[in-house]
Amino acid sequence: MRVLFVEGKDLGALRELARGFPHPYRLLYRPEQGLYLLEVWGYAPGLEAAVSGLEGFRSWSFELLEEGSRLPAADARGD
């Protein structure tokens, strides 16, 4: 599965982009820099083309290699 990350300072543009496609996404914020990061999972190629037309944004795409989670402490002990 491919994961796309798009970084920029315009929340409205990122939100509009994310909501314009049917893919699961997350929007993250780093207040000390006024920076937003859009993370989109399992997207179609048209999304990368849409992002390339945005001015003032940077993007990266990756193939997901591994996904995991940690068990809560009680579960790890067998309680």
PDB file of N, CA and C in Angstrom:
ATOM      1  N   MET A   1       0.845  -1.171   0.000  1.00  0.00           N
ATOM      2  CA  MET A   1       0.000   0.000   0.000  1.00  0.00           C
ATOM      3  C   MET A   1       0.895   1.241   0.000  1.00  0.00           C
ATOM      4  N   ARG A   2       0.473   2.228  -0.758  1.00  0.00           N
ATOM      5  CA  ARG A   2       1.220   3.488  -0.823  1.00  0.00           C
ATOM      6  C   ARG A   2       0.661   4.485   0.183  1.00  0.00           C
ATOM      7  N   VAL A   3       1.566   5.279   0.753  1.00  0.00           N
ATOM      8  CA  VAL A   3       1.202   6.332   1.702  1.00  0.00           C
ATOM      9  C   VAL A   3       1.801   7.631   1.173  1.00  0.00           C
ATOM     10  N   LEU A   4       0.974   8.663   1.119  1.00  0.00           N
ATOM     11  CA  LEU A   4       1.406   9.960   0.613  1.00  0.00           C
ATOM     12  C   LEU A   4       1.413  10.961   1.761  1.00  0.00           C
ATOM     13  N   PHE A   5       2.469  11.758   1.842  1.00  0.00           N
ATOM     14  CA  PHE A   5       2.591  12.828   2.821  1.00  0.00           C
ATOM     15  C   PHE A   5       2.698  14.148   2.066  1.00  0.00           C
ATOM     16  N   VAL A   6       1.902  15.119   2.468  1.00  0.00           N
ATOM     17  CA  VAL A   6       1.933  16.443   1.842  1.00  0.00           C
ATOM     18  C   VAL A   6       2.085  17.466   2.963  1.00  0.00           C
ATOM     19  N   GLU A   7       3.111  18.307   2.857  1.00  0.00           N
ATOM     20  CA  GLU A   7       3.439  19.293   3.882  1.00  0.00           C
ATOM     21  C   GLU A   7       3.191  20.692   3.349  1.00  0.00           C
ATOM     22  N   GLY A   8       2.569  21.534   4.181  1.00  0.00           N
ATOM     23  CA  GLY A   8       2.344  22.916   3.790  1.00  0.00           C
ATOM     24  C   GLY A   8       1.774  23.734   4.927  1.00  0.00           C
ATOM     25  N   LYS A   9       1.572  25.016   4.680  1.00  0.00           N
ATOM     26  CA  LYS A   9       1.076  25.922   5.721  1.00  0.00           C
ATOM     27  C   LYS A   9      -0.372  26.339   5.508  1.00  0.00           C
ATOM     28  N   ASP A  10      -0.995  25.857   4.453  1.00  0.00           N
ATOM     29  CA  ASP A  10      -2.373  26.239   4.126  1.00  0.00           C
ATOM     30  C   ASP A  10      -3.320  25.096   4.477  1.00  0.00           C
ATOM     31  N   LEU A  11      -3.905  25.150   5.678  1.00  0.00           N
ATOM     32  CA  LEU A  11      -4.802  24.094   6.139  1.00  0.00           C
ATOM     33  C   LEU A  11      -5.996  23.932   5.206  1.00  0.00           C
ATOM     34  N   GLY A  12      -6.573  25.031   4.771  1.00  0.00           N
ATOM     35  CA  GLY A  12      -7.744  24.972   3.909  1.00  0.00           C
ATOM     36  C   GLY A  12      -7.478  24.215   2.618  1.00  0.00           C
ATOM     37  N   ALA A  13      -6.332  24.457   1.994  1.00  0.00           N
ATOM     38  CA  ALA A  13      -5.990  23.769   0.744  1.00  0.00           C
ATOM     39  C   ALA A  13      -5.770  22.282   0.978  1.00  0.00           C
ATOM     40  N   LEU A  14      -5.104  21.933   2.079  1.00  0.00           N
ATOM     41  CA  LEU A  14      -4.884  20.512   2.385  1.00  0.00           C
ATOM     42  C   LEU A  14      -6.202  19.805   2.686  1.00  0.00           C
ATOM     43  N   ARG A  15      -7.050  20.466   3.445  1.00  0.00           N
ATOM     44  CA  ARG A  15      -8.351  19.890   3.788  1.00  0.00           C
ATOM     45  C   ARG A  15      -9.198  19.680   2.521  1.00  0.00           C
ATOM     46  N   GLU A  16      -9.196  20.661   1.645  1.00  0.00           N
ATOM     47  CA  GLU A  16      -9.957  20.559   0.399  1.00  0.00           C
ATOM     48  C   GLU A  16      -9.424  19.415  -0.470  1.00  0.00           C
ATOM     49  N   LEU A  17      -8.110  19.301  -0.554  1.00  0.00           N
ATOM     50  CA  LEU A  17      -7.490  18.222  -1.312  1.00  0.00           C
ATOM     51  C   LEU A  17      -7.899  16.869  -0.739  1.00  0.00           C
ATOM     52  N   ALA A  18      -7.759  16.701   0.571  1.00  0.00           N
ATOM     53  CA  ALA A  18      -8.058  15.421   1.222  1.00  0.00           C
ATOM     54  C   ALA A  18      -9.519  15.034   1.056  1.00  0.00           C
ATOM     55  N   ARG A  19     -10.413  15.979   1.197  1.00  0.00           N
ATOM     56  CA  ARG A  19     -11.847  15.686   1.119  1.00  0.00           C
ATOM     57  C   ARG A  19     -12.330  15.481  -0.308  1.00  0.00           C
ATOM     58  N   GLY A  20     -11.501  15.837  -1.281  1.00  0.00           N
ATOM     59  CA  GLY A  20     -11.867  15.669  -2.682  1.00  0.00           C
ATOM     60  C   GLY A  20     -11.624  14.263  -3.203  1.00  0.00           C
ATOM     61  N   PHE A  21     -11.038  13.404  -2.386  1.00  0.00           N
ATOM     62  CA  PHE A  21     -10.747  12.025  -2.772  1.00  0.00           C
ATOM     63  C   PHE A  21     -11.316  11.083  -1.717  1.00  0.00           C
ATOM     64  N   PRO A  22     -11.647   9.846  -2.101  1.00  0.00           N
ATOM     65  CA  PRO A  22     -12.294   8.921  -1.156  1.00  0.00           C
ATOM     66  C   PRO A  22     -11.330   8.118  -0.274  1.00  0.00           C
ATOM     67  N   HIS A  23     -10.119   8.570  -0.114  1.00  0.00           N
ATOM     68  CA  HIS A  23      -9.108   7.788   0.607  1.00  0.00           C
ATOM     69  C   HIS A  23      -9.030   8.204   2.077  1.00  0.00           C
ATOM     70  N   PRO A  24      -8.707   7.250   2.967  1.00  0.00           N
ATOM     71  CA  PRO A  24      -8.522   7.607   4.386  1.00  0.00           C
ATOM     72  C   PRO A  24      -7.341   8.568   4.530  1.00  0.00           C
ATOM     73  N   TYR A  25      -7.490   9.533   5.423  1.00  0.00           N
ATOM     74  CA  TYR A  25      -6.413  10.505   5.616  1.00  0.00           C
ATOM     75  C   TYR A  25      -6.368  10.983   7.063  1.00  0.00           C
ATOM     76  N   ARG A  26      -5.245  11.607   7.400  1.00  0.00           N
ATOM     77  CA  ARG A  26      -5.067  12.291   8.684  1.00  0.00           C
ATOM     78  C   ARG A  26      -4.415  13.633   8.406  1.00  0.00           C
ATOM     79  N   LEU A  27      -4.822  14.638   9.158  1.00  0.00           N
ATOM     80  CA  LEU A  27      -4.171  15.944   9.101  1.00  0.00           C
ATOM     81  C   LEU A  27      -3.483  16.172  10.443  1.00  0.00           C
ATOM     82  N   LEU A  28      -2.211  16.479  10.399  1.00  0.00           N
ATOM     83  CA  LEU A  28      -1.432  16.729  11.605  1.00  0.00           C
ATOM     84  C   LEU A  28      -0.973  18.185  11.594  1.00  0.00           C
ATOM     85  N   TYR A  29      -0.681  18.723  12.784  1.00  0.00           N
ATOM     86  CA  TYR A  29      -0.304  20.127  12.908  1.00  0.00           C
ATOM     87  C   TYR A  29       0.876  20.281  13.849  1.00  0.00           C
ATOM     88  N   ARG A  30       1.814  21.122  13.473  1.00  0.00           N
ATOM     89  CA  ARG A  30       2.966  21.464  14.314  1.00  0.00           C
ATOM     90  C   ARG A  30       2.887  22.967  14.579  1.00  0.00           C
ATOM     91  N   PRO A  31       2.260  23.362  15.715  1.00  0.00           N
ATOM     92  CA  PRO A  31       1.986  24.781  15.969  1.00  0.00           C
ATOM     93  C   PRO A  31       3.223  25.671  16.011  1.00  0.00           C
ATOM     94  N   GLU A  32       4.338  25.175  16.525  1.00  0.00           N
ATOM     95  CA  GLU A  32       5.528  26.028  16.635  1.00  0.00           C
ATOM     96  C   GLU A  32       6.074  26.449  15.270  1.00  0.00           C
ATOM     97  N   GLN A  33       5.693  25.735  14.215  1.00  0.00           N
ATOM     98  CA  GLN A  33       6.128  26.105  12.863  1.00  0.00           C
ATOM     99  C   GLN A  33       4.953  26.537  11.980  1.00  0.00           C
ATOM    100  N   GLY A  34       3.730  26.401  12.491  1.00  0.00           N
ATOM    101  CA  GLY A  34       2.558  26.705  11.676  1.00  0.00           C
ATOM    102  C   GLY A  34       2.478  25.799  10.470  1.00  0.00           C
ATOM    103  N   LEU A  35       2.853  24.536  10.650  1.00  0.00           N
ATOM    104  CA  LEU A  35       3.006  23.590   9.548  1.00  0.00           C
ATOM    105  C   LEU A  35       2.002  22.457   9.660  1.00  0.00           C
ATOM    106  N   TYR A  36       1.393  22.098   8.543  1.00  0.00           N
ATOM    107  CA  TYR A  36       0.426  20.999   8.488  1.00  0.00           C
ATOM    108  C   TYR A  36       0.999  19.861   7.660  1.00  0.00           C
ATOM    109  N   LEU A  37       0.602  18.653   8.009  1.00  0.00           N
ATOM    110  CA  LEU A  37       1.021  17.472   7.265  1.00  0.00           C
ATOM    111  C   LEU A  37      -0.211  16.623   6.988  1.00  0.00           C
ATOM    112  N   LEU A  38      -0.450  16.369   5.726  1.00  0.00           N
ATOM    113  CA  LEU A  38      -1.539  15.498   5.304  1.00  0.00           C
ATOM    114  C   LEU A  38      -0.952  14.129   5.028  1.00  0.00           C
ATOM    115  N   GLU A  39      -1.555  13.098   5.603  1.00  0.00           N
ATOM    116  CA  GLU A  39      -1.127  11.714   5.406  1.00  0.00           C
ATOM    117  C   GLU A  39      -2.304  10.969   4.779  1.00  0.00           C
ATOM    118  N   VAL A  40      -2.095  10.374   3.609  1.00  0.00           N
ATOM    119  CA  VAL A  40      -3.161   9.675   2.887  1.00  0.00           C
ATOM    120  C   VAL A  40      -2.718   8.245   2.609  1.00  0.00           C
ATOM    121  N   TRP A  41      -3.593   7.296   2.944  1.00  0.00           N
ATOM    122  CA  TRP A  41      -3.290   5.871   2.795  1.00  0.00           C
ATOM    123  C   TRP A  41      -4.049   5.276   1.611  1.00  0.00           C
ATOM    124  N   GLY A  42      -3.388   4.382   0.872  1.00  0.00           N
ATOM    125  CA  GLY A  42      -4.044   3.606  -0.175  1.00  0.00           C
ATOM    126  C   GLY A  42      -4.696   4.462  -1.240  1.00  0.00           C
ATOM    127  N   TYR A  43      -4.015   5.453  -1.708  1.00  0.00           N
ATOM    128  CA  TYR A  43      -4.590   6.423  -2.636  1.00  0.00           C
ATOM    129  C   TYR A  43      -4.396   5.997  -4.091  1.00  0.00           C
ATOM    130  N   ALA A  44      -5.191   6.594  -4.963  1.00  0.00           N
ATOM    131  CA  ALA A  44      -5.083   6.361  -6.402  1.00  0.00           C
ATOM    132  C   ALA A  44      -4.068   7.343  -7.002  1.00  0.00           C
ATOM    133  N   PRO A  45      -3.499   7.020  -8.156  1.00  0.00           N
ATOM    134  CA  PRO A  45      -2.488   7.881  -8.773  1.00  0.00           C
ATOM    135  C   PRO A  45      -2.956   9.316  -9.039  1.00  0.00           C
ATOM    136  N   GLY A  46      -4.230   9.535  -9.220  1.00  0.00           N
ATOM    137  CA  GLY A  46      -4.730  10.879  -9.478  1.00  0.00           C
ATOM    138  C   GLY A  46      -4.439  11.856  -8.359  1.00  0.00           C
ATOM    139  N   LEU A  47      -4.293  11.352  -7.145  1.00  0.00           N
ATOM    140  CA  LEU A  47      -4.000  12.234  -6.014  1.00  0.00           C
ATOM    141  C   LEU A  47      -2.604  12.821  -6.133  1.00  0.00           C
ATOM    142  N   GLU A  48      -1.633  12.021  -6.524  1.00  0.00           N
ATOM    143  CA  GLU A  48      -0.269  12.546  -6.691  1.00  0.00           C
ATOM    144  C   GLU A  48      -0.242  13.628  -7.767  1.00  0.00           C
ATOM    145  N   ALA A  49      -1.000  13.436  -8.832  1.00  0.00           N
ATOM    146  CA  ALA A  49      -1.059  14.438  -9.892  1.00  0.00           C
ATOM    147  C   ALA A  49      -1.674  15.734  -9.365  1.00  0.00           C
ATOM    148  N   ALA A  50      -2.712  15.625  -8.536  1.00  0.00           N
ATOM    149  CA  ALA A  50      -3.356  16.808  -7.957  1.00  0.00           C
ATOM    150  C   ALA A  50      -2.389  17.556  -7.044  1.00  0.00           C
ATOM    151  N   VAL A  51      -1.609  16.834  -6.279  1.00  0.00           N
ATOM    152  CA  VAL A  51      -0.649  17.452  -5.354  1.00  0.00           C
ATOM    153  C   VAL A  51       0.458  18.156  -6.120  1.00  0.00           C
ATOM    154  N   SER A  52       0.895  17.579  -7.218  1.00  0.00           N
ATOM    155  CA  SER A  52       1.997  18.194  -7.969  1.00  0.00           C
ATOM    156  C   SER A  52       1.620  19.571  -8.511  1.00  0.00           C
ATOM    157  N   GLY A  53       0.318  19.844  -8.637  1.00  0.00           N
ATOM    158  CA  GLY A  53      -0.120  21.147  -9.116  1.00  0.00           C
ATOM    159  C   GLY A  53      -0.274  22.196  -8.036  1.00  0.00           C
ATOM    160  N   LEU A  54      -0.067  21.836  -6.779  1.00  0.00           N
ATOM    161  CA  LEU A  54      -0.207  22.785  -5.668  1.00  0.00           C
ATOM    162  C   LEU A  54       1.095  23.551  -5.463  1.00  0.00           C
ATOM    163  N   GLU A  55       0.997  24.841  -5.357  1.00  0.00           N
ATOM    164  CA  GLU A  55       2.173  25.664  -5.120  1.00  0.00           C
ATOM    165  C   GLU A  55       2.370  25.868  -3.620  1.00  0.00           C
ATOM    166  N   GLY A  56       3.608  25.761  -3.158  1.00  0.00           N
ATOM    167  CA  GLY A  56       3.916  25.985  -1.750  1.00  0.00           C
ATOM    168  C   GLY A  56       3.783  24.746  -0.887  1.00  0.00           C
ATOM    169  N   PHE A  57       3.695  23.573  -1.503  1.00  0.00           N
ATOM    170  CA  PHE A  57       3.585  22.313  -0.767  1.00  0.00           C
ATOM    171  C   PHE A  57       4.707  21.387  -1.201  1.00  0.00           C
ATOM    172  N   ARG A  58       5.126  20.523  -0.275  1.00  0.00           N
ATOM    173  CA  ARG A  58       6.093  19.459  -0.594  1.00  0.00           C
ATOM    174  C   ARG A  58       5.397  18.136  -0.357  1.00  0.00           C
ATOM    175  N   SER A  59       5.738  17.119  -1.138  1.00  0.00           N
ATOM    176  CA  SER A  59       5.103  15.808  -0.940  1.00  0.00           C
ATOM    177  C   SER A  59       6.115  14.690  -1.111  1.00  0.00           C
ATOM    178  N   TRP A  60       5.807  13.589  -0.453  1.00  0.00           N
ATOM    179  CA  TRP A  60       6.600  12.365  -0.522  1.00  0.00           C
ATOM    180  C   TRP A  60       5.631  11.196  -0.546  1.00  0.00           C
ATOM    181  N   SER A  61       5.982  10.146  -1.268  1.00  0.00           N
ATOM    182  CA  SER A  61       5.173   8.928  -1.224  1.00  0.00           C
ATOM    183  C   SER A  61       6.081   7.754  -0.878  1.00  0.00           C
ATOM    184  N   PHE A  62       5.513   6.819  -0.139  1.00  0.00           N
ATOM    185  CA  PHE A  62       6.246   5.655   0.331  1.00  0.00           C
ATOM    186  C   PHE A  62       5.381   4.411   0.177  1.00  0.00           C
ATOM    187  N   GLU A  63       6.039   3.260   0.075  1.00  0.00           N
ATOM    188  CA  GLU A  63       5.367   1.970   0.154  1.00  0.00           C
ATOM    189  C   GLU A  63       5.381   1.544   1.616  1.00  0.00           C
ATOM    190  N   LEU A  64       4.239   1.144   2.142  1.00  0.00           N
ATOM    191  CA  LEU A  64       4.151   0.677   3.523  1.00  0.00           C
ATOM    192  C   LEU A  64       4.866  -0.662   3.639  1.00  0.00           C
ATOM    193  N   LEU A  65       5.829  -0.761   4.536  1.00  0.00           N
ATOM    194  CA  LEU A  65       6.567  -2.001   4.755  1.00  0.00           C
ATOM    195  C   LEU A  65       6.039  -2.783   5.948  1.00  0.00           C
ATOM    196  N   GLU A  66       5.662  -2.071   6.988  1.00  0.00           N
ATOM    197  CA  GLU A  66       5.250  -2.748   8.215  1.00  0.00           C
ATOM    198  C   GLU A  66       4.350  -1.826   9.013  1.00  0.00           C
ATOM    199  N   GLU A  67       3.384  -2.432   9.682  1.00  0.00           N
ATOM    200  CA  GLU A  67       2.498  -1.686  10.565  1.00  0.00           C
ATOM    201  C   GLU A  67       2.349  -2.512  11.832  1.00  0.00           C
ATOM    202  N   GLY A  68       2.382  -1.881  12.971  1.00  0.00           N
ATOM    203  CA  GLY A  68       2.288  -2.625  14.217  1.00  0.00           C
ATOM    204  C   GLY A  68       1.630  -1.806  15.298  1.00  0.00           C
ATOM    205  N   SER A  69       1.472  -2.436  16.438  1.00  0.00           N
ATOM    206  CA  SER A  69       0.934  -1.745  17.603  1.00  0.00           C
ATOM    207  C   SER A  69       1.511  -2.407  18.841  1.00  0.00           C
ATOM    208  N   ARG A  70       1.462  -1.675  19.931  1.00  0.00           N
ATOM    209  CA  ARG A  70       1.944  -2.200  21.208  1.00  0.00           C
ATOM    210  C   ARG A  70       0.741  -2.546  22.056  1.00  0.00           C
ATOM    211  N   LEU A  71       0.847  -3.641  22.743  1.00  0.00           N
ATOM    212  CA  LEU A  71      -0.224  -4.038  23.649  1.00  0.00           C
ATOM    213  C   LEU A  71      -0.170  -3.186  24.910  1.00  0.00           C
ATOM    214  N   PRO A  72      -1.325  -2.864  25.495  1.00  0.00           N
ATOM    215  CA  PRO A  72      -1.302  -2.181  26.801  1.00  0.00           C
ATOM    216  C   PRO A  72      -0.555  -3.050  27.819  1.00  0.00           C
ATOM    217  N   ALA A  73       0.032  -2.435  28.827  1.00  0.00           N
ATOM    218  CA  ALA A  73       0.851  -3.139  29.811  1.00  0.00           C
ATOM    219  C   ALA A  73       0.122  -4.327  30.450  1.00  0.00           C
ATOM    220  N   ALA A  74      -1.151  -4.176  30.776  1.00  0.00           N
ATOM    221  CA  ALA A  74      -1.906  -5.270  31.412  1.00  0.00           C
ATOM    222  C   ALA A  74      -1.994  -6.470  30.482  1.00  0.00           C
ATOM    223  N   ASP A  75      -2.215  -6.248  29.204  1.00  0.00           N
ATOM    224  CA  ASP A  75      -2.300  -7.347  28.248  1.00  0.00           C
ATOM    225  C   ASP A  75      -0.952  -8.036  28.061  1.00  0.00           C
ATOM    226  N   ALA A  76       0.118  -7.266  28.086  1.00  0.00           N
ATOM    227  CA  ALA A  76       1.448  -7.820  27.910  1.00  0.00           C
ATOM    228  C   ALA A  76       1.823  -8.771  29.047  1.00  0.00           C
ATOM    229  N   ARG A  77       1.291  -8.492  30.258  1.00  0.00           N
ATOM    230  CA  ARG A  77       1.574  -9.364  31.415  1.00  0.00           C
ATOM    231  C   ARG A  77       0.654 -10.575  31.430  1.00  0.00           C
ATOM    232  N   GLY A  78      -0.381 -10.558  30.609  1.00  0.00           N
ATOM    233  CA  GLY A  78      -1.311 -11.689  30.621  1.00  0.00           C
ATOM    234  C   GLY A  78      -2.445 -11.510  31.605  1.00  0.00           C
ATOM    235  N   ASP A  79      -2.662 -10.300  32.159  1.00  0.00           N
ATOM    236  CA  ASP A  79      -3.727 -10.041  33.120  1.00  0.00           C
ATOM    237  C   ASP A  79      -5.090 -10.092  32.455  1.00  0.00           C
TER     238      ASP A  79
END
